[in-house]
XYZ file of C-alpha atoms in Angstrom:
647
model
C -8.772 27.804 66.512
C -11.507 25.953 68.145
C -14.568 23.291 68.371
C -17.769 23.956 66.910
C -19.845 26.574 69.033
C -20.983 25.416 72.794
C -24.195 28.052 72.280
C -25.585 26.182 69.095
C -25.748 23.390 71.978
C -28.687 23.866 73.770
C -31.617 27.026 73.778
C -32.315 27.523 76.632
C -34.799 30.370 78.397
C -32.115 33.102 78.755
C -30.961 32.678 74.719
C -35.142 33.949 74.030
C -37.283 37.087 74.279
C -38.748 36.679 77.750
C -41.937 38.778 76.311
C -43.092 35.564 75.198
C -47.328 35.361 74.584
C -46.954 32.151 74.808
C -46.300 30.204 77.810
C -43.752 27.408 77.888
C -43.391 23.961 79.338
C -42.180 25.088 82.614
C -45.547 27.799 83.324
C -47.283 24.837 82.311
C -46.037 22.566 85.550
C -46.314 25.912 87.783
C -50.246 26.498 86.628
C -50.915 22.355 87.279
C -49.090 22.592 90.688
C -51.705 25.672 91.479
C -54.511 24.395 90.381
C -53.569 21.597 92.736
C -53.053 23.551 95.938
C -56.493 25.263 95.411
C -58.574 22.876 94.143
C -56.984 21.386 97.973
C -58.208 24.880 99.905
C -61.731 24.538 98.098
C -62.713 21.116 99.463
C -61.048 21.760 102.725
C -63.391 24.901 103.464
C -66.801 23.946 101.170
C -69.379 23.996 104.057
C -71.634 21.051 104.127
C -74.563 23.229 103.022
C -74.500 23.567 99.972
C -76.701 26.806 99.776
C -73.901 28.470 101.213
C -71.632 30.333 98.830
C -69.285 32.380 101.242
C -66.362 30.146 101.658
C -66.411 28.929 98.593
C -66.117 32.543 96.933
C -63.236 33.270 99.184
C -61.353 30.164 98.506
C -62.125 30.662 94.925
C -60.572 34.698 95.059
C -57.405 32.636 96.613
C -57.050 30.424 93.971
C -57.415 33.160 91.431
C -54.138 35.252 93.796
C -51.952 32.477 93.721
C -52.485 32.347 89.649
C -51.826 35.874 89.153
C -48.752 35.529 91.654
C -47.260 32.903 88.971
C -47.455 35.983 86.379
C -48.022 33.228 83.809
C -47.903 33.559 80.022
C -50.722 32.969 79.001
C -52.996 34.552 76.200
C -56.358 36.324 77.357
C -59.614 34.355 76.493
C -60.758 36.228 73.976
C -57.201 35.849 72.203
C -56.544 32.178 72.098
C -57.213 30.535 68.483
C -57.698 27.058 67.494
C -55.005 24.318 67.360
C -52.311 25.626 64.830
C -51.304 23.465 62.271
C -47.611 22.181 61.770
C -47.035 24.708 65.074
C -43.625 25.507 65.877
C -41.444 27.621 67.247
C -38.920 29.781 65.179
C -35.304 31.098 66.242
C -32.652 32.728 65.157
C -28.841 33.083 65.963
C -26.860 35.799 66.034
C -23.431 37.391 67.194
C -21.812 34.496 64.987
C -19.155 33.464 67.371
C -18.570 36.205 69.412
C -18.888 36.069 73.040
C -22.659 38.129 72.258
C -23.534 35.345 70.756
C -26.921 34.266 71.438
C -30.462 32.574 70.171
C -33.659 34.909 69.861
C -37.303 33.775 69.644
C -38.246 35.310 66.020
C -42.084 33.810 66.347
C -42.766 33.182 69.613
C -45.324 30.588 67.814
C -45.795 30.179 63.677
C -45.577 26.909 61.613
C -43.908 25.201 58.588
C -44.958 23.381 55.319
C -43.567 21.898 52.702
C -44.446 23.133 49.093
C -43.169 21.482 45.874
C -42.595 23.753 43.390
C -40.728 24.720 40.091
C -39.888 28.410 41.248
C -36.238 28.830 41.373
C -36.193 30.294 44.746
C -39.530 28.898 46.398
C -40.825 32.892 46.407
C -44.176 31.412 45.711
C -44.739 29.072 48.399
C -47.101 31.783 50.218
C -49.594 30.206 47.622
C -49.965 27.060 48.507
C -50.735 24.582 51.270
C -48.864 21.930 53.156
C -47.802 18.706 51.006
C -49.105 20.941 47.812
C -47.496 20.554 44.188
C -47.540 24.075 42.318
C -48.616 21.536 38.946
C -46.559 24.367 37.190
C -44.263 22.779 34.420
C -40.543 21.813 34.833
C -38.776 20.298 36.829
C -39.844 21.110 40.439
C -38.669 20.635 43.628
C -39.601 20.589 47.279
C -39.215 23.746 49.851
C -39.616 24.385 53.439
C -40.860 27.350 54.403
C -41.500 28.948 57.872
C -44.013 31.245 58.319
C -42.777 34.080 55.874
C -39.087 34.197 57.367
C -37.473 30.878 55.780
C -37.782 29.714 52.072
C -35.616 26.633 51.390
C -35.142 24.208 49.046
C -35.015 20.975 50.799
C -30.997 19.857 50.493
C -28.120 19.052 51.942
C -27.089 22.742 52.216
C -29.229 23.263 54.971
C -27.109 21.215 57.009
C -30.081 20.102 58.976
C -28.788 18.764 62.574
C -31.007 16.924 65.192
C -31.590 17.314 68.658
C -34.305 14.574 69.525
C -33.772 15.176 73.161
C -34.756 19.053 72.516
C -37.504 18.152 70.004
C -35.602 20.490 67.943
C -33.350 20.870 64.685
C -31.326 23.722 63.171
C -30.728 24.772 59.731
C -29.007 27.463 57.432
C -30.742 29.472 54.703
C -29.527 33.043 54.767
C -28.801 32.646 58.599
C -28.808 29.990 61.389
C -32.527 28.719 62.525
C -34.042 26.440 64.947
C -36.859 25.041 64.952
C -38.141 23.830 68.397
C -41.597 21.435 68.256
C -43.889 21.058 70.780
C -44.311 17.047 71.153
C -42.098 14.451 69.909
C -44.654 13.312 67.802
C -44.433 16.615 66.178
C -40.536 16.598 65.890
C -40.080 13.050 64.499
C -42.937 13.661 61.680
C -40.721 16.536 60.870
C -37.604 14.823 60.522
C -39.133 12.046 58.916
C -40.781 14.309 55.825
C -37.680 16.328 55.726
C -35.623 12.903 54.779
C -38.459 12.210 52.154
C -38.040 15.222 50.582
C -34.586 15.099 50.368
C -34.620 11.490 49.371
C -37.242 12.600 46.078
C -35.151 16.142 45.406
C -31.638 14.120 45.024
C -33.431 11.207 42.770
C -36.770 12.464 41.242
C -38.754 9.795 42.737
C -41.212 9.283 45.657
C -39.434 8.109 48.875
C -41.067 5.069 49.523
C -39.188 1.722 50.778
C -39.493 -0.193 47.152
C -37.888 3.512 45.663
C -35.190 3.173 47.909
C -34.169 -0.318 47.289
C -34.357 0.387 43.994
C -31.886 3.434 44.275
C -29.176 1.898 46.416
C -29.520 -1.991 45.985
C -30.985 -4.624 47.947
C -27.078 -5.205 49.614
C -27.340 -1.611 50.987
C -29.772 -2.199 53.750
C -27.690 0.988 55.846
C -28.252 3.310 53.002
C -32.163 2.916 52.909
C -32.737 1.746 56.207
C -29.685 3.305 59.058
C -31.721 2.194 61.830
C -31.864 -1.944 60.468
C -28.198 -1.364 59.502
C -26.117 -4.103 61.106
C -23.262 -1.615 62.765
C -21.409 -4.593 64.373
C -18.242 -4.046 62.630
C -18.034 -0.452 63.484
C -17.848 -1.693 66.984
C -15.498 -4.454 66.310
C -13.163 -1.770 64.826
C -12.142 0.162 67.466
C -12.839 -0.293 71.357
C -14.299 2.611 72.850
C -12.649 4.725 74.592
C -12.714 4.701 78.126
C -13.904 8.380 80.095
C -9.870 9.540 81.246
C -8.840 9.255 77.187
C -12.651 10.921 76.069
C -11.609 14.104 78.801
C -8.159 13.727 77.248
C -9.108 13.800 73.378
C -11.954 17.151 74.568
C -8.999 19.343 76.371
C -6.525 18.879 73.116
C -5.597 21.837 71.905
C -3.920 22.695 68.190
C -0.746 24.802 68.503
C 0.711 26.972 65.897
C 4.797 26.358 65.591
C 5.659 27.351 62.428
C 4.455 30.143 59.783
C 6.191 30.910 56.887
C 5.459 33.511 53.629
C 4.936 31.627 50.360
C 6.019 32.698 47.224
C 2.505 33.646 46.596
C 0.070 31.926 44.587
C 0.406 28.296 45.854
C -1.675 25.784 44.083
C -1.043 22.709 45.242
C 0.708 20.990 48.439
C 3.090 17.703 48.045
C 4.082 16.494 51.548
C 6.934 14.010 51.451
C 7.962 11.281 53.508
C 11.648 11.702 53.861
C 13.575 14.904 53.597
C 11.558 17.442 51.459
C 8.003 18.545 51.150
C 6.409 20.748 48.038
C 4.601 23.911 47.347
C 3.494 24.207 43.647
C 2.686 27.945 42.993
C 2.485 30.264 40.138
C 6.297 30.381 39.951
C 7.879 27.186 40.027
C 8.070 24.548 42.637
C 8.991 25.447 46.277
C 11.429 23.273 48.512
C 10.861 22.568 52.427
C 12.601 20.914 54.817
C 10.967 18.047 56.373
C 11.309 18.274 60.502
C 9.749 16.442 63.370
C 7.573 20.176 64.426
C 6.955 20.573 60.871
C 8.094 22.027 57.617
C 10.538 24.684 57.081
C 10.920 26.780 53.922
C 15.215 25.574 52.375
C 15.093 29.048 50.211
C 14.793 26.766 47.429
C 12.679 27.421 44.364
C 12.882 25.610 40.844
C 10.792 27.993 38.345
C 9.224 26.783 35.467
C 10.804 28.932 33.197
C 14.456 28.510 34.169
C 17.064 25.619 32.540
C 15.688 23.818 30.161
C 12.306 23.507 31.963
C 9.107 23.059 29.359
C 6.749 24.994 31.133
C 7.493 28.105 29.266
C 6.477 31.703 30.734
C 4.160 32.119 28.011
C 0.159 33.186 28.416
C -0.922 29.347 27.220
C 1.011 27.473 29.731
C -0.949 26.812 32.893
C 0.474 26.034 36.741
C 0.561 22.581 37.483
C -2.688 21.022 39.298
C -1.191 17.793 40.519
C 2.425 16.821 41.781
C 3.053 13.363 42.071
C 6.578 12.025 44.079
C 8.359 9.346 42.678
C 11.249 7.457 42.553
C 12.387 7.908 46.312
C 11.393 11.143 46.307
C 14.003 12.234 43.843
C 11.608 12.818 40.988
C 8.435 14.848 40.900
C 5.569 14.214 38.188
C 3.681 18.065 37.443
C 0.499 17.440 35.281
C -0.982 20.805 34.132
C -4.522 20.877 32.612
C -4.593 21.527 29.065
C -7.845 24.104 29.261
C -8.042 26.296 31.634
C -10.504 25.706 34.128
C -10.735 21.885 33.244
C -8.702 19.476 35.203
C -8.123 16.978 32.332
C -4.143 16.754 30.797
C -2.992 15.092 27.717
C 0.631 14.218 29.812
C 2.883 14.991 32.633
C 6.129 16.330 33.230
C 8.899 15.149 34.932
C 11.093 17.019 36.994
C 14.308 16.024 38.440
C 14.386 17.537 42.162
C 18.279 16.721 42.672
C 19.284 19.030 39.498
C 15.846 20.916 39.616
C 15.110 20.693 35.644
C 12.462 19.002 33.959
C 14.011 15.893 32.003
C 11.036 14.808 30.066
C 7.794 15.612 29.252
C 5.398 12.210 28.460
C 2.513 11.853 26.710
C -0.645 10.014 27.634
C -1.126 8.028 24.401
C -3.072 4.616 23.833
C -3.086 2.497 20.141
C -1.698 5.529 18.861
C -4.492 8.088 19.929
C -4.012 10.828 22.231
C -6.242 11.111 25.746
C -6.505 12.976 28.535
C -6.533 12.379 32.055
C -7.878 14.230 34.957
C -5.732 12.568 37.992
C -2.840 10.523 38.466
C -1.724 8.464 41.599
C 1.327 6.485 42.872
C 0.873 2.902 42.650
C 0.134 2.508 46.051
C 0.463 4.278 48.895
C 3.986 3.876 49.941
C 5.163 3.596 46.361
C 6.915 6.929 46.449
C 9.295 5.792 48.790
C 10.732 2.967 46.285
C 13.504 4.199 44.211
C 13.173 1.825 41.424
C 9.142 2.756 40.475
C 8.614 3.610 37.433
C 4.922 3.044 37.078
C 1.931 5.447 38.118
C -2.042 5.391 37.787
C -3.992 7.632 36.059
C -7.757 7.986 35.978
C -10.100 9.853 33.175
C -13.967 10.338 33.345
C -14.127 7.309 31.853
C -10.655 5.104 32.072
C -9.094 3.644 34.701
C -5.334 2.779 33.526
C -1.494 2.081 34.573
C 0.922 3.949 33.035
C 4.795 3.333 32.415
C 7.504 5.070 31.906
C 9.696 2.196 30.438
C 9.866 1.265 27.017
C 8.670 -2.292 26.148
C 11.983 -3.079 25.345
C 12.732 -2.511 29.141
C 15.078 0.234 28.041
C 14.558 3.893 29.856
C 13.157 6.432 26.770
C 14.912 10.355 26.576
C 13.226 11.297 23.392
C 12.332 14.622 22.809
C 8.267 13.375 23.490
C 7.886 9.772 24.685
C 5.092 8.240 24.918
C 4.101 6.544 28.088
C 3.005 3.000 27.828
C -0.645 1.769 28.782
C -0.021 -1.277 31.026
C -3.282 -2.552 31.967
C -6.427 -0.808 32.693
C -10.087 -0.517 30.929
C -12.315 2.288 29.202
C -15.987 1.697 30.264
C -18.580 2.463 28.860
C -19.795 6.312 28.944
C -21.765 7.113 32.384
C -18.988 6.112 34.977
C -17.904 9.914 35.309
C -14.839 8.900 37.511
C -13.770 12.125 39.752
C -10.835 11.372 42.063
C -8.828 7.862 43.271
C -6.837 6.524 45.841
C -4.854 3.769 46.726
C -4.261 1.304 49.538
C -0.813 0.155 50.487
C -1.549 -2.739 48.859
C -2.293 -1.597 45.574
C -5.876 -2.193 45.711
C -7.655 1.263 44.425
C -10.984 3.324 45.416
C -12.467 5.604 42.764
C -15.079 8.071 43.635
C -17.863 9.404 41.172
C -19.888 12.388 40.077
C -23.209 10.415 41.001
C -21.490 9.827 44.439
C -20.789 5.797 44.124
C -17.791 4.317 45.283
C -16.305 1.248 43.780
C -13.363 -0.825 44.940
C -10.891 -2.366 42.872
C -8.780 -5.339 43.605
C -4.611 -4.728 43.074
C -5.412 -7.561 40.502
C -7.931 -6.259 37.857
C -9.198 -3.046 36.962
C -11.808 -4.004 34.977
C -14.489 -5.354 37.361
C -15.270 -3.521 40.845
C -15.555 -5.750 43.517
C -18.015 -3.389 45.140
C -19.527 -0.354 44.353
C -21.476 1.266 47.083
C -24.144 3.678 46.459
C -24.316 7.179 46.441
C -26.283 9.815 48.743
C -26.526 12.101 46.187
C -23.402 14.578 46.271
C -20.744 14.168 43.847
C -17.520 12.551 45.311
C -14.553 15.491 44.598
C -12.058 13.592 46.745
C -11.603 10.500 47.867
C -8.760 8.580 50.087
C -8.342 5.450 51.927
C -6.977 3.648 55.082
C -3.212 2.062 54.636
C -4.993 -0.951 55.614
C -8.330 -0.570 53.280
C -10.885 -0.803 55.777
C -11.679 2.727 56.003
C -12.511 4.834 52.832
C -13.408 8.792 53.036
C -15.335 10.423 50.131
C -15.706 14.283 49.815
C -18.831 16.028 48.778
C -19.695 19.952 49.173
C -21.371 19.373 51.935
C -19.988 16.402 54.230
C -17.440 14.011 54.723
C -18.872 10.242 53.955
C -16.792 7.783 55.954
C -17.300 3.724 54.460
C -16.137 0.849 56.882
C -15.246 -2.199 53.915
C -15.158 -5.033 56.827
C -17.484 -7.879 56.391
C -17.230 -11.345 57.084
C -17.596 -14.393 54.474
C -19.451 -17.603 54.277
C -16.245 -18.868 56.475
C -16.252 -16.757 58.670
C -13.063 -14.718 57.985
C -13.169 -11.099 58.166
C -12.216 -9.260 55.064
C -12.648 -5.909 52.720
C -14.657 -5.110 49.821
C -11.579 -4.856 47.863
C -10.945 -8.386 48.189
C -14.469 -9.892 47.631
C -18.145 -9.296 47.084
C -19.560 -7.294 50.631
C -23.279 -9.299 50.590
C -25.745 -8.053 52.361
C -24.259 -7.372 55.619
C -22.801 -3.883 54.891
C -22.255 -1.315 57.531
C -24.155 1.589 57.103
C -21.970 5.120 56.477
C -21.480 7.755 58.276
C -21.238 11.153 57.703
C -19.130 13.966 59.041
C -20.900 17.436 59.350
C -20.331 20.958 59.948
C -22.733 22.442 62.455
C -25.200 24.846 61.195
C -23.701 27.645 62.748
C -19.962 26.753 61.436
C -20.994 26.077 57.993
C -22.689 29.743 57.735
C -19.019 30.737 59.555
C -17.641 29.090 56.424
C -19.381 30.858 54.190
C -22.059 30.284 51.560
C -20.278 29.912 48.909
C -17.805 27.868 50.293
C -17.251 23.619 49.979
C -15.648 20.954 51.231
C -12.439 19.789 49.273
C -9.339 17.470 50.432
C -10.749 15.327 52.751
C -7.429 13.276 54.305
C -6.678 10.378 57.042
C -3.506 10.823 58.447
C -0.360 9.373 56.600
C 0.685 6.364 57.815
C 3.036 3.522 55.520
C 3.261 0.366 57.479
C 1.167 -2.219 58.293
C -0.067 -2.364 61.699
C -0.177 1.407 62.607
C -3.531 3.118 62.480
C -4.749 6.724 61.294
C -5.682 8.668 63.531
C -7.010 11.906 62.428
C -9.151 12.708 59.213
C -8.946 16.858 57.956
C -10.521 18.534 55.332
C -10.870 21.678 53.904
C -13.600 24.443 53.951
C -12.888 28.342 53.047
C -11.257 29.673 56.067
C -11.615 26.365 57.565
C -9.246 23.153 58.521
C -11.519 21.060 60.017
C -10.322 17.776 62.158
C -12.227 15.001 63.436
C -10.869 11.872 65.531
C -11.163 8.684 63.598
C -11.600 6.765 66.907
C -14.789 8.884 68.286
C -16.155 8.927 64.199
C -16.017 4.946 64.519
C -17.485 4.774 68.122
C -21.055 3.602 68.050
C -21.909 5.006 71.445
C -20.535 8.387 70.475
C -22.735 11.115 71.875
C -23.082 12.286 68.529
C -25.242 9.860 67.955
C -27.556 9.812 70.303
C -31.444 10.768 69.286
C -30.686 10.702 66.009
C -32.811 9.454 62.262
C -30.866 8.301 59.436
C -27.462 8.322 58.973
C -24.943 8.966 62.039
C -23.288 12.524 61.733
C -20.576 13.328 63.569
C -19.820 17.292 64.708
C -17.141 16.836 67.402
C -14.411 18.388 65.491
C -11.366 20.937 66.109
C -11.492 24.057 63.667
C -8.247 25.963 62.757
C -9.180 29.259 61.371
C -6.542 31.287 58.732
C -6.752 34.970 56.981
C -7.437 33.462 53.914
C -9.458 30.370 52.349
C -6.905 27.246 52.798
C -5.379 25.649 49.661
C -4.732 22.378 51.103
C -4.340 20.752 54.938
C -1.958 17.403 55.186
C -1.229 15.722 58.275
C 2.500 14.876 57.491
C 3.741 10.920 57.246
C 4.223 9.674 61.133
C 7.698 9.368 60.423
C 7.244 13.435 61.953
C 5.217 12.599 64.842
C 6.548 14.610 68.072
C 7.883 11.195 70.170
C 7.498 13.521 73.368
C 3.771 13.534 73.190
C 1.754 10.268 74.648
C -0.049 9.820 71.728
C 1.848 11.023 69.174
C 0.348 12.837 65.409
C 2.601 14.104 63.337
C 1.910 17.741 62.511
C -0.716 19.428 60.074
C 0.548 21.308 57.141
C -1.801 24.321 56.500
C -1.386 25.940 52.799
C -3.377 29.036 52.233
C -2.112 31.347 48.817
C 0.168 33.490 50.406
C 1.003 31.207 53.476
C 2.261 27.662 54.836
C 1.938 26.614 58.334
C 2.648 23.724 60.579
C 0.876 23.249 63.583
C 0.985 20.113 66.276
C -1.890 18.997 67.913
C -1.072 18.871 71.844
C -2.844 16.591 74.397
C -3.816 12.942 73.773
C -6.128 13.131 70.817
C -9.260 15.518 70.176
């Protein structure tokens, strides 16, 4: 457990080889304070004659003592070169997070360029110049490369971070680099070609102000333009925090009070908000007891091939991707995919929890046709908890829909295979490639997309979005949303996106984009980061999946927390800090706001799923109370309570 790393901070003289050629800043102010004192000595002692040379040759030899005294850095005459273009300098950390941790100088002075070209791995960027296109065929794509250590394709997997005060920025590719620049000048060009790049990589065109209009809509001022971004709501949101509750939130700790051995192979995590919570694994369904410290394991399994479950033991049945409560809890909906490897189903089935049997098994049917859907959601986000629901959502690539499990006649069906009726809902036209949805606890819904839009739906119509904010380029995976609406989270491999939908209208009222068109007033994201260092901890291979705000059901109360999942990794931010605009975070930054005060909770093995649990659980001793985080890996559940105020 922990924050990101303290040595990624700051470089500082004692993190570098002090063998340096080179000098630095710091020899620099030393050599001008000499130069000072003797140029002081020579005019003091020059003799009015000017014939005479002795006292000027002896204040010059004690000029030339004091210099070597300094033992400065600097290169011999006959060594120094001209100006070096793009100059930089380039380190490297190692030790990971050990306590040997540490930066060291790799080039003590070398410099960068940007090549585009349609290699698949940049290998020949040796050949060509700053700003140069290889003119090779296919599709191409710029690279950074640093002297000959780094060769990287420009992307969000480099998990570039900024530090304008240090004139520097770190980056992953096969390691953890820095880059530290010599004038701000220098450091700001940098940053401001790196965005470009990115900007033409993601979309294929050149990154100019009429390109990016054109890619995220006139509306979306914060998308192409973070700086001109009006960010008053963000600061309307939330008061910040004063400095007692900031030293609070950095000295909370996370405390492990429960572990308990799965079953083994745990797919999926269902938290519930009264008695029982869920663990779908390769066996069955697990049972836990819902307590205030967490979740304890009843002894309680119901296995798919027991009763007269349909889930069968046989090699073409597959373990269920999605559990959806129902019905007060009482009734669980399993939807398994019907390829392996796809996430898409062509029904769900139901499983009584009191009797632990599945009743029926329903079929996702419209005018007689049979489809497929690739997630289904409660109704809204307290629906669970009614006991008379008996309707659900369900989203395809392409479909947006309400399902019911009542027959038109209003009667309850127990055929062998009923078919569920299509309520309301609309299939658009090819292109939408729907991922993931969420809804508010008014009903309204969010549905993220594999071009990384976001579009709001009103609780009233499902056929028109009321606003669909651009994408940055990452696919949305997951998406979920505030109680309230005004907060969204989307997912990508690579960051959290956090969307405030607050504007105001012609009237002046303040309202969300689920409720009405945003204009051209809409706060600009922000984005939610690893650190270089912790995403190479994380692994390369590894992604973000399941971002979460903490469960709340009632109107008035607030989340708090937002986790999310990364190999090894639960990662937690503070909602309050991500929405306050003075945030050190944000200091010195271009573009977008990233945030990367987080807490990290490390396991043996890569995490399944992490869910705060519904603040019914919060611990009422603590002063500012979060109910505890549920912590699924494959072989293992945890709960663990976050002490302290807030992080």
């Amino acid at each position: 457990m922990g924050t990101s790393q303290s040595r990624e901070d700051r470089i500082t003289e004692s993190d570098t080889d002090s063998d340096s050629d080179y000098y630095d800043e710091e020899d620099e102010d030393q050599y001008d304070d000499a130069k000072k004192q003797g140029s002081s000595s020579v005019s003091g002692s020059r003799p009015s004659d000017s014939s005479s040379s002795g006292p000027s040759d002896s204040s010059s030899l004690d000029i030339e003592e004091k210099l070597k005294a300094l033992k400065l850095k600097y290169p011999s005459s006959s060594s120094v070169t001209p100006k070096m273009k793009n100059a930089v300098k380039l380190y490297r950390h190692i030790g990971g997070n050990t306590p040997k941790a540490k930066w060291i100088i790799t080039d003590k002075m070398t410099s960068y360029k940007f090549v585009k070209t349609s290699s698949a791995d940049g290998e020949d960027i040796g050949d060509y110049d700053d700003c140069e296109e290889s003119g090779e065929g296919g599709e191409s794509f710029w690279f950074l490369g640093v002297g000959s250590k780094v060769k990287a394709r420009v992307s969000t997997d480099m998990q570039l971070k900024m530090f304008g005060d240090q004139r520097r920025v770190d980056f992953v590719s096969n390691g953890v680099w820095a880059l530290k620049f010599l004038t701000d000048e220098d450091y700001r060009k940098f940053v401001t070609r790196f965005q470009d790049y990115l900007f033409e990589n993601v979309y294929k065109i050149r990154a100019s102000e009429e390109n990016r209009i054109k890619v995220y809509g006139k509306d979306f001022i914060g998308w192409a333009n973070p700086e001109a971004a009006d960010d008053s709501m963000w600061e309307d949101a939330e008061a910040p925090p004063d400095e007692e509750e900031t030293q609070a939130k950095r000295n909370t700790d996370l405390t492990e009070e429960f572990e308990e051995v799965a079953n083994g192979g745990v797919q999926s995590l269902t938290l519930g908000a009264l008695d029982n919570s869920f663990l779908v694994n390769d066996y069955g369904v697990q049972v836990y007891r819902n307590m205030e410290r967490g979740i304890h394991g009843k002894g309680v399994c119901v296995r798919f091939d027991s009763g007269n479950s349909k889930f069968g033991s046989g090699s073409s049945q597959t373990t269920p991707n999605k559990a959806l409560l129902m019905r007060a809890e009482t009734n669980m909906m399993l939807m398994s995919p019907a390829k392996q490897g796809k996430p898409n189903s062509t029904g769900v089935k139901q499983l009584d929890i009191e009797s632990g049997k599945i009743v029926t098994e329903w079929k996702f049917e419209k005018d007689g046709t049979e489809i497929m859907m690739r997630d289904i959601t409660n109704d809204t986000k307290g629906s669970q908890l009614d006991p008379s629901e008996s309707t659900f959502l369900g989203l395809d690539d392409n479909r947006l829909c309400q399902w019911d499990m009542r027959d038109r006649r209003g009667i309850v069906q127990n055929i062998e295979s009923p078919i569920l009726e299509w309520t309301q809902g609309h299939q658009f036209s090819r292109g939408t490639n729907f991922q993931c949805f969420a809804t508010t606890g008014d009903g309204s819904i969010v549905v993220g997309s594999l071009d990384g839009k976001i579009r709001l739906y009103s609780k009233t119509s499902m056929r028109m979005a009321k606003t669909a904010f651009p994408g940055l380029g990452s696919p949305i995976t997951h998406v979920d949303v505030s109680y309230d609406g005004k907060w969204i989270l989307g997912t990508t491999d690579t960051y959290l996106v956090l969307i405030c939908t607050l504007f105001t209208d012609k009237d002046g009222r303040t309202k969300t984009g689920f409720s009405g068109r945003m204009g051209n007033k809409i706060p600009a994201p922000r984005l939610l980061k690893l650190t270089p260092l912790d995403s190479h901890l994380a692994g390369k291979d590894n992604k973000f999946h399941g971002g979460h705000f903490s469960w709340v059901t009632e109107s008035g109360k607030q989340e708090r927390h937002i986790v999310a999942t990364v190999g090894k990794f639960s990662v937690i931010w503070d909602l309050e800090r991500v929405k306050n605009s003075a945030h050190e975070c944000y200091r010195n930054q271009q573009g977008l706001k990233s945030c990367y005060c987080y807490k990290i909770l490390l396991k043996d093995e890569s995490i399944v799923e992490s869910r705060f649990m519904h603040d019914n659980f919060s611990f009422s001793g603590n002063k500012s109370p979060e109910a505890p985080l549920v912590v699924a890996t494959p072989l293992k559940v945890s709960s663990i309570s976050l002490s302290g105020k807030r992080l």
